[in-house]
Structures are given as C-alpha cells and as structure tokens.
Amino acid sequence: MILKAKVTAEDMFGRALEQWNNQTGEAPDPDDQIGRHRNLESLPQLLSQINRNSGGRSSFYVSDNFGNREDINRKIEIEEEAVRFTPDSHPSKPSRLNNLGNSLLLRFQRLGNLDDVDSGIARHQAAVNLTPDGHPNKPSWLGNLGNSLLTRFERLGNLDDVDSAIARHQAAVNLTPDGHPDKPRWLNNLGTSLLTRFQRLGNLDDVDSAIARHQAAVNLTPDGHPDKPCQLNNLGNSLFSRFERLGNLDDVDS
C-alpha cells in the first residue's frame, strides 16, 4: 500500500500562493512569502481572492466539467483547509462550508464514493445551521442541502432523504419573496423532489404538488430566460408522469 504524504495547511497555503503568483505575475520578496506562510489564517482570504481573479476557473476552483481527478481532489483539500481556518463566527464560514459541500457532491457524482455525499450533506447542513433566517444566502444553502439529500436518495433509496430534501426545498421557497429572481429556481427544485417521491411511492398528492410548483416556476420566468426551457421540460415530465398514472389526455396534451 502506498502512503500519501499528509497535506498540511502550509502546503495548501503554498499551493494557493503559487497560483496567486501565476495569476498576477508578482514575484514577492521571499522573506515576505515566509511570513505569509506562517500567517495561515490568511488562507481563506487568499483563496477567495484567487477565485475572484480567475473568474472561478483557477486550478483549485475547477468547473463542473473537470477532466482531471487530481484537480477536484486538490480543490477539496484547499476548501477543507479554508473551512478549518475560518472560525464559526466569521461571516464567510457558511459560504466556505457550502462550497466544500458542492465540491464533495460533485466528486460523488463522478466517482460514486458514498463518503463524499455523506460529507457533502454534513457541510451543507452546517452552512444552513450557521445562517440565520432572513440572510439572503439562506435559501441557496437550503437548496444545495436539498439537492445533496435528493442525490443520496437516488443512490440508496432511503425515504428519509427524499422527505428531508422536500422539506429543505420548501424552506428555500418559503424564505424567498415573490419577485425575487431565484424564486423560480427554488420552486423548480421543490417540484423535482416531489416528483421523485411520487415516482417512488405513487402518492397522487405529490405529483399534483410537483405540477403546481413546476407551473409556478414557469409562470415566474420570462420568455428568453436561460432557465425557461429546463423549467418547461420539468413541467412536461410531471404532467406526463401523472398521465401515465391516470390516463387523462389533458395531461399529455398539455
């Protein structure tokens, strides 16, 4: 068995600093660099600055279409260190937990390791727990938690997960006022969770509720919006699912 060297916080900071130097072309004084290595609490701020400068496309903040397993592994290592060096009282802690949860979920979707989806759910839950109702990011954290739970349900089939996913997506909808640009997205996610449970249990209330949520998402989204085709497609899927169960031609015609 090959033992991998433990990645320390200073290793993480060094990699991040190297990335920063590559982006900016700066060649900082070596003595100053040593001092910055010692100040490990600046790691989260440095990572955030790297991500802003790269438009989210640095080697540590790869897109969903990453092609190199090492990239996502290193991204997660960096984000874990950022979380570890950010106190719970820091206003950026929920955001960093959320980002880590997203990365773990992405790796699970590509590689299938259940530890990743479990860890992703835990990080998303922690982000929600640290964010008060009324905070503008709370619905987003709830939505991501719901998506993680739904992903695990699709893999393992535990009904507690789909029930919890629906509850989180409903909470995201409830916390988002009408007229907010994200409201259709949260309605769409809620509809998808309800449809998933209907497909498993066959309760007609779920498919009726899914159709209502998908229809609301469509109604709130203007023509020309990039999300509109997806929302229409999801509404169509819900209507067709009900048609398959009840045989009402109005559903298939819709």
mmCIF file of C-alpha atoms in Angstrom:
data_model
loop_
_atom_site.group_PDB
_atom_site.id
_atom_site.type_symbol
_atom_site.label_atom_id
_atom_site.label_comp_id
_atom_site.label_asym_id
_atom_site.label_seq_id
_atom_site.Cartn_x
_atom_site.Cartn_y
_atom_site.Cartn_z
ATOM 1 C CA MET A 1 0.000 0.000 0.000
ATOM 2 C CA ILE A 2 1.316 3.430 -0.963
ATOM 3 C CA LEU A 3 1.020 6.004 1.799
ATOM 4 C CA LYS A 4 0.391 9.524 0.611
ATOM 5 C CA ALA A 5 2.115 12.359 2.413
ATOM 6 C CA LYS A 6 -0.201 14.355 4.663
ATOM 7 C CA VAL A 7 -1.164 17.669 3.109
ATOM 8 C CA THR A 8 -0.558 20.356 5.719
ATOM 9 C CA ALA A 9 -2.038 23.816 5.915
ATOM 10 C CA GLU A 10 1.304 25.277 4.881
ATOM 11 C CA ASP A 11 1.281 23.030 1.812
ATOM 12 C CA MET A 12 -2.180 24.357 0.973
ATOM 13 C CA PHE A 13 -1.088 27.931 1.502
ATOM 14 C CA GLY A 14 1.997 27.375 -0.613
ATOM 15 C CA ARG A 15 -0.040 25.979 -3.489
ATOM 16 C CA ALA A 16 -2.505 28.833 -3.249
ATOM 17 C CA LEU A 17 0.302 31.381 -3.129
ATOM 18 C CA GLU A 18 1.920 29.806 -6.187
ATOM 19 C CA GLN A 19 -1.407 30.064 -8.007
ATOM 20 C CA TRP A 20 -1.677 33.705 -6.959
ATOM 21 C CA ASN A 21 1.811 34.422 -8.278
ATOM 22 C CA ASN A 22 0.992 32.722 -11.587
ATOM 23 C CA GLN A 23 -2.164 34.800 -11.998
ATOM 24 C CA THR A 24 -0.737 38.162 -11.050
ATOM 25 C CA GLY A 25 2.833 37.813 -12.281
ATOM 26 C CA GLU A 26 4.030 39.058 -8.927
ATOM 27 C CA ALA A 27 7.317 37.825 -7.526
ATOM 28 C CA PRO A 28 7.027 38.704 -3.827
ATOM 29 C CA ASP A 29 10.015 39.078 -1.575
ATOM 30 C CA PRO A 30 10.970 35.613 -0.241
ATOM 31 C CA ASP A 31 11.057 36.880 3.320
ATOM 32 C CA ASP A 32 7.566 38.271 2.961
ATOM 33 C CA GLN A 33 6.398 34.977 1.497
ATOM 34 C CA ILE A 34 7.737 33.120 4.505
ATOM 35 C CA GLY A 35 5.817 35.471 6.755
ATOM 36 C CA ARG A 36 2.647 34.859 4.810
ATOM 37 C CA HIS A 37 3.162 31.108 5.087
ATOM 38 C CA ARG A 38 3.221 31.489 8.838
ATOM 39 C CA ASN A 39 0.039 33.503 8.840
ATOM 40 C CA LEU A 40 -2.174 30.570 7.933
ATOM 41 C CA GLU A 41 -5.340 32.412 8.907
ATOM 42 C CA SER A 42 -4.990 34.403 5.691
ATOM 43 C CA LEU A 43 -5.534 31.227 3.638
ATOM 44 C CA PRO A 44 -9.324 31.653 3.230
ATOM 45 C CA GLN A 45 -8.941 35.276 2.111
ATOM 46 C CA LEU A 46 -6.187 34.323 -0.328
ATOM 47 C CA LEU A 47 -8.302 31.542 -1.800
ATOM 48 C CA SER A 48 -11.258 33.890 -2.236
ATOM 49 C CA GLN A 49 -9.053 36.440 -3.989
ATOM 50 C CA ILE A 50 -7.663 33.750 -6.311
ATOM 51 C CA ASN A 51 -11.157 32.646 -7.185
ATOM 52 C CA ARG A 52 -12.309 36.199 -7.923
ATOM 53 C CA ASN A 53 -9.292 36.902 -10.114
ATOM 54 C CA SER A 54 -9.744 33.686 -12.089
ATOM 55 C CA GLY A 55 -13.474 34.098 -12.563
ATOM 56 C CA GLY A 56 -13.906 30.838 -10.709
ATOM 57 C CA ARG A 57 -11.640 28.948 -13.109
ATOM 58 C CA SER A 58 -8.381 28.529 -11.205
ATOM 59 C CA SER A 59 -6.880 25.084 -10.850
ATOM 60 C CA PHE A 60 -8.319 24.977 -7.316
ATOM 61 C CA TYR A 61 -11.770 26.129 -8.416
ATOM 62 C CA VAL A 62 -12.390 23.950 -11.436
ATOM 63 C CA SER A 63 -15.693 23.905 -13.276
ATOM 64 C CA ASP A 64 -18.206 21.078 -13.132
ATOM 65 C CA ASN A 65 -16.583 19.725 -16.281
ATOM 66 C CA PHE A 66 -13.254 18.958 -14.639
ATOM 67 C CA GLY A 67 -11.223 16.416 -16.553
ATOM 68 C CA ASN A 68 -8.548 15.600 -14.008
ATOM 69 C CA ARG A 69 -9.317 13.748 -10.788
ATOM 70 C CA GLU A 70 -6.341 15.412 -9.158
ATOM 71 C CA ASP A 71 -7.958 18.809 -9.751
ATOM 72 C CA ILE A 72 -11.122 18.045 -7.793
ATOM 73 C CA ASN A 73 -9.154 16.291 -5.049
ATOM 74 C CA ARG A 74 -6.881 19.296 -4.647
ATOM 75 C CA LYS A 75 -9.853 21.657 -4.772
ATOM 76 C CA ILE A 76 -11.450 19.774 -1.883
ATOM 77 C CA GLU A 77 -8.202 19.756 0.107
ATOM 78 C CA ILE A 78 -7.907 23.521 -0.294
ATOM 79 C CA GLU A 79 -11.526 24.134 0.661
ATOM 80 C CA GLU A 80 -11.246 21.872 3.696
ATOM 81 C CA GLU A 81 -8.301 23.922 4.909
ATOM 82 C CA ALA A 82 -10.195 27.154 4.263
ATOM 83 C CA VAL A 83 -13.090 25.850 6.381
ATOM 84 C CA ARG A 84 -10.775 24.641 9.131
ATOM 85 C CA PHE A 85 -9.049 28.016 9.461
ATOM 86 C CA THR A 86 -12.295 30.008 9.441
ATOM 87 C CA PRO A 87 -13.961 30.379 12.866
ATOM 88 C CA ASP A 88 -17.672 29.653 13.118
ATOM 89 C CA SER A 89 -18.293 33.296 13.986
ATOM 90 C CA HIS A 90 -16.743 34.518 10.715
ATOM 91 C CA PRO A 91 -19.398 35.717 8.214
ATOM 92 C CA SER A 92 -17.755 33.741 5.390
ATOM 93 C CA LYS A 93 -17.841 30.381 7.196
ATOM 94 C CA PRO A 94 -21.243 29.304 5.796
ATOM 95 C CA SER A 95 -20.184 30.172 2.256
ATOM 96 C CA ARG A 96 -16.986 28.139 2.563
ATOM 97 C CA LEU A 97 -18.881 25.204 4.017
ATOM 98 C CA ASN A 98 -21.379 25.415 1.179
ATOM 99 C CA ASN A 99 -18.620 25.476 -1.441
ATOM 100 C CA LEU A 100 -16.955 22.457 0.142
ATOM 101 C CA GLY A 101 -20.275 20.615 0.185
ATOM 102 C CA ASN A 102 -20.758 21.372 -3.518
ATOM 103 C CA SER A 103 -17.310 20.028 -4.355
ATOM 104 C CA LEU A 104 -17.849 16.849 -2.362
ATOM 105 C CA LEU A 105 -21.203 16.297 -4.080
ATOM 106 C CA LEU A 106 -19.577 16.842 -7.472
ATOM 107 C CA ARG A 107 -16.903 14.247 -6.707
ATOM 108 C CA PHE A 108 -19.576 11.809 -5.535
ATOM 109 C CA GLN A 109 -21.492 12.268 -8.787
ATOM 110 C CA ARG A 110 -18.352 11.475 -10.767
ATOM 111 C CA LEU A 111 -16.735 8.779 -8.628
ATOM 112 C CA GLY A 112 -19.595 7.329 -6.559
ATOM 113 C CA ASN A 113 -17.925 7.236 -3.123
ATOM 114 C CA LEU A 114 -20.704 7.381 -0.518
ATOM 115 C CA ASP A 115 -18.416 9.063 1.990
ATOM 116 C CA ASP A 116 -18.395 12.101 -0.301
ATOM 117 C CA VAL A 117 -22.167 12.528 -0.423
ATOM 118 C CA ASP A 118 -22.418 11.981 3.342
ATOM 119 C CA SER A 119 -19.717 14.585 3.916
ATOM 120 C CA GLY A 120 -21.300 16.940 1.407
ATOM 121 C CA ILE A 121 -24.629 16.752 3.247
ATOM 122 C CA ALA A 122 -22.886 17.408 6.562
ATOM 123 C CA ARG A 123 -21.143 20.519 5.190
ATOM 124 C CA HIS A 124 -24.323 21.841 3.591
ATOM 125 C CA GLN A 125 -26.201 21.263 6.855
ATOM 126 C CA ALA A 126 -23.510 23.115 8.780
ATOM 127 C CA ALA A 127 -23.786 26.066 6.372
ATOM 128 C CA VAL A 128 -27.555 26.169 6.945
ATOM 129 C CA ASN A 129 -27.158 25.915 10.721
ATOM 130 C CA LEU A 130 -24.763 28.882 10.821
ATOM 131 C CA THR A 131 -27.013 31.107 8.689
ATOM 132 C CA PRO A 132 -29.988 32.889 10.257
ATOM 133 C CA ASP A 133 -33.372 33.092 8.570
ATOM 134 C CA GLY A 134 -33.536 36.353 6.677
ATOM 135 C CA HIS A 135 -29.965 36.109 5.423
ATOM 136 C CA PRO A 136 -30.039 36.422 1.610
ATOM 137 C CA ASN A 137 -27.957 33.260 1.148
ATOM 138 C CA LYS A 138 -30.057 31.004 3.381
ATOM 139 C CA PRO A 139 -32.370 29.801 0.560
ATOM 140 C CA SER A 140 -29.357 28.911 -1.571
ATOM 141 C CA TRP A 141 -27.743 26.900 1.236
ATOM 142 C CA LEU A 142 -31.073 25.125 1.815
ATOM 143 C CA GLY A 143 -31.414 24.394 -1.886
ATOM 144 C CA ASN A 144 -27.958 22.849 -2.052
ATOM 145 C CA LEU A 145 -28.660 20.770 1.052
ATOM 146 C CA GLY A 146 -31.876 19.556 -0.546
ATOM 147 C CA ASN A 147 -30.054 18.639 -3.740
ATOM 148 C CA SER A 148 -27.454 16.651 -1.798
ATOM 149 C CA LEU A 149 -30.130 14.764 0.098
ATOM 150 C CA LEU A 150 -32.016 14.015 -3.107
ATOM 151 C CA THR A 151 -28.817 12.747 -4.721
ATOM 152 C CA ARG A 152 -28.253 10.325 -1.856
ATOM 153 C CA PHE A 153 -31.867 9.174 -2.044
ATOM 154 C CA GLU A 154 -31.440 8.400 -5.736
ATOM 155 C CA ARG A 155 -28.445 6.244 -4.853
ATOM 156 C CA LEU A 156 -29.668 4.493 -1.680
ATOM 157 C CA GLY A 157 -33.450 4.855 -1.738
ATOM 158 C CA ASN A 158 -33.813 5.934 1.900
ATOM 159 C CA LEU A 159 -37.182 7.702 2.161
ATOM 160 C CA ASP A 160 -35.938 9.920 4.988
ATOM 161 C CA ASP A 161 -33.607 11.568 2.482
ATOM 162 C CA VAL A 162 -36.294 12.464 -0.054
ATOM 163 C CA ASP A 163 -38.590 13.696 2.736
ATOM 164 C CA SER A 164 -35.781 15.858 4.071
ATOM 165 C CA ALA A 165 -34.938 17.124 0.586
ATOM 166 C CA ILE A 166 -38.554 18.234 0.097
ATOM 167 C CA ALA A 167 -38.543 19.973 3.479
ATOM 168 C CA ARG A 168 -35.334 21.882 2.642
ATOM 169 C CA HIS A 169 -36.573 22.902 -0.781
ATOM 170 C CA GLN A 170 -39.886 24.027 0.711
ATOM 171 C CA ALA A 171 -37.990 26.099 3.272
ATOM 172 C CA ALA A 172 -35.985 27.744 0.478
ATOM 173 C CA VAL A 173 -39.236 28.676 -1.268
ATOM 174 C CA ASN A 174 -40.774 29.981 1.954
ATOM 175 C CA LEU A 175 -37.787 32.219 2.696
ATOM 176 C CA THR A 176 -37.768 33.761 -0.795
ATOM 177 C CA PRO A 177 -40.234 36.569 -1.522
ATOM 178 C CA ASP A 178 -42.274 36.665 -4.709
ATOM 179 C CA GLY A 179 -40.449 38.760 -7.273
ATOM 180 C CA HIS A 180 -37.024 37.517 -6.220
ATOM 181 C CA PRO A 181 -35.102 36.247 -9.277
ATOM 182 C CA ASP A 182 -34.219 32.966 -7.536
ATOM 183 C CA LYS A 183 -37.790 32.059 -6.593
ATOM 184 C CA PRO A 184 -38.448 30.085 -9.807
ATOM 185 C CA ARG A 185 -35.314 28.018 -9.216
ATOM 186 C CA TRP A 186 -36.359 27.031 -5.719
ATOM 187 C CA LEU A 187 -39.876 26.198 -6.944
ATOM 188 C CA ASN A 188 -38.408 24.057 -9.697
ATOM 189 C CA ASN A 189 -36.207 22.171 -7.223
ATOM 190 C CA LEU A 190 -39.170 21.579 -4.944
ATOM 191 C CA GLY A 191 -41.214 20.258 -7.844
ATOM 192 C CA THR A 192 -38.423 17.880 -8.830
ATOM 193 C CA SER A 193 -38.175 16.500 -5.286
ATOM 194 C CA LEU A 194 -41.927 15.973 -5.081
ATOM 195 C CA LEU A 195 -41.964 14.214 -8.450
ATOM 196 C CA THR A 196 -39.111 11.960 -7.308
ATOM 197 C CA ARG A 197 -41.098 10.899 -4.255
ATOM 198 C CA PHE A 198 -44.208 10.311 -6.377
ATOM 199 C CA GLN A 199 -42.213 8.057 -8.687
ATOM 200 C CA ARG A 200 -41.139 6.029 -5.665
ATOM 201 C CA LEU A 201 -44.381 5.924 -3.608
ATOM 202 C CA GLY A 202 -47.140 6.743 -6.090
ATOM 203 C CA ASN A 203 -48.946 9.303 -3.914
ATOM 204 C CA LEU A 204 -51.040 11.468 -6.259
ATOM 205 C CA ASP A 205 -50.778 14.452 -3.931
ATOM 206 C CA ASP A 206 -47.058 14.536 -4.680
ATOM 207 C CA VAL A 207 -47.409 14.615 -8.457
ATOM 208 C CA ASP A 208 -50.185 17.226 -8.217
ATOM 209 C CA SER A 209 -47.947 19.362 -5.998
ATOM 210 C CA ALA A 210 -44.983 18.840 -8.308
ATOM 211 C CA ILE A 211 -47.006 20.058 -11.291
ATOM 212 C CA ALA A 212 -48.170 23.104 -9.339
ATOM 213 C CA ARG A 213 -44.594 24.019 -8.333
ATOM 214 C CA HIS A 214 -43.209 23.492 -11.822
ATOM 215 C CA GLN A 215 -46.043 25.553 -13.284
ATOM 216 C CA ALA A 216 -45.330 28.349 -10.807
ATOM 217 C CA ALA A 217 -41.649 28.295 -11.765
ATOM 218 C CA VAL A 218 -42.578 28.596 -15.442
ATOM 219 C CA ASN A 219 -45.056 31.400 -14.754
ATOM 220 C CA LEU A 220 -42.454 33.430 -12.867
ATOM 221 C CA THR A 221 -39.767 33.043 -15.539
ATOM 222 C CA PRO A 222 -39.872 35.370 -18.539
ATOM 223 C CA ASP A 223 -39.504 34.093 -22.087
ATOM 224 C CA GLY A 224 -35.881 34.335 -23.138
ATOM 225 C CA HIS A 225 -34.537 33.438 -19.702
ATOM 226 C CA PRO A 226 -31.923 30.668 -19.956
ATOM 227 C CA ASP A 227 -33.719 28.579 -17.292
ATOM 228 C CA LYS A 228 -37.100 28.644 -19.034
ATOM 229 C CA PRO A 229 -36.545 25.615 -21.338
ATOM 230 C CA CYS A 230 -35.451 23.437 -18.415
ATOM 231 C CA GLN A 231 -38.434 24.505 -16.337
ATOM 232 C CA LEU A 232 -40.833 23.787 -19.181
ATOM 233 C CA ASN A 233 -39.234 20.390 -19.648
ATOM 234 C CA ASN A 234 -39.650 19.576 -15.949
ATOM 235 C CA LEU A 235 -43.273 20.656 -16.050
ATOM 236 C CA GLY A 236 -43.801 18.401 -19.040
ATOM 237 C CA ASN A 237 -42.206 15.482 -17.196
ATOM 238 C CA SER A 238 -44.522 15.991 -14.239
ATOM 239 C CA LEU A 239 -47.618 16.154 -16.427
ATOM 240 C CA PHE A 240 -46.569 13.047 -18.324
ATOM 241 C CA SER A 241 -45.954 11.166 -15.074
ATOM 242 C CA ARG A 242 -49.487 11.930 -13.990
ATOM 243 C CA PHE A 243 -50.832 10.901 -17.396
ATOM 244 C CA GLU A 244 -49.033 7.567 -17.106
ATOM 245 C CA ARG A 245 -50.754 7.001 -13.775
ATOM 246 C CA LEU A 246 -54.270 8.316 -14.534
ATOM 247 C CA GLY A 247 -54.522 8.322 -18.311
ATOM 248 C CA ASN A 248 -56.025 11.811 -18.500
ATOM 249 C CA LEU A 249 -55.476 13.088 -22.044
ATOM 250 C CA ASP A 250 -55.472 16.685 -20.846
ATOM 251 C CA ASP A 251 -52.137 15.976 -19.156
ATOM 252 C CA VAL A 252 -50.448 14.565 -22.235
ATOM 253 C CA ASP A 253 -51.915 17.318 -24.451
ATOM 254 C CA SER A 254 -50.525 19.938 -22.045
#
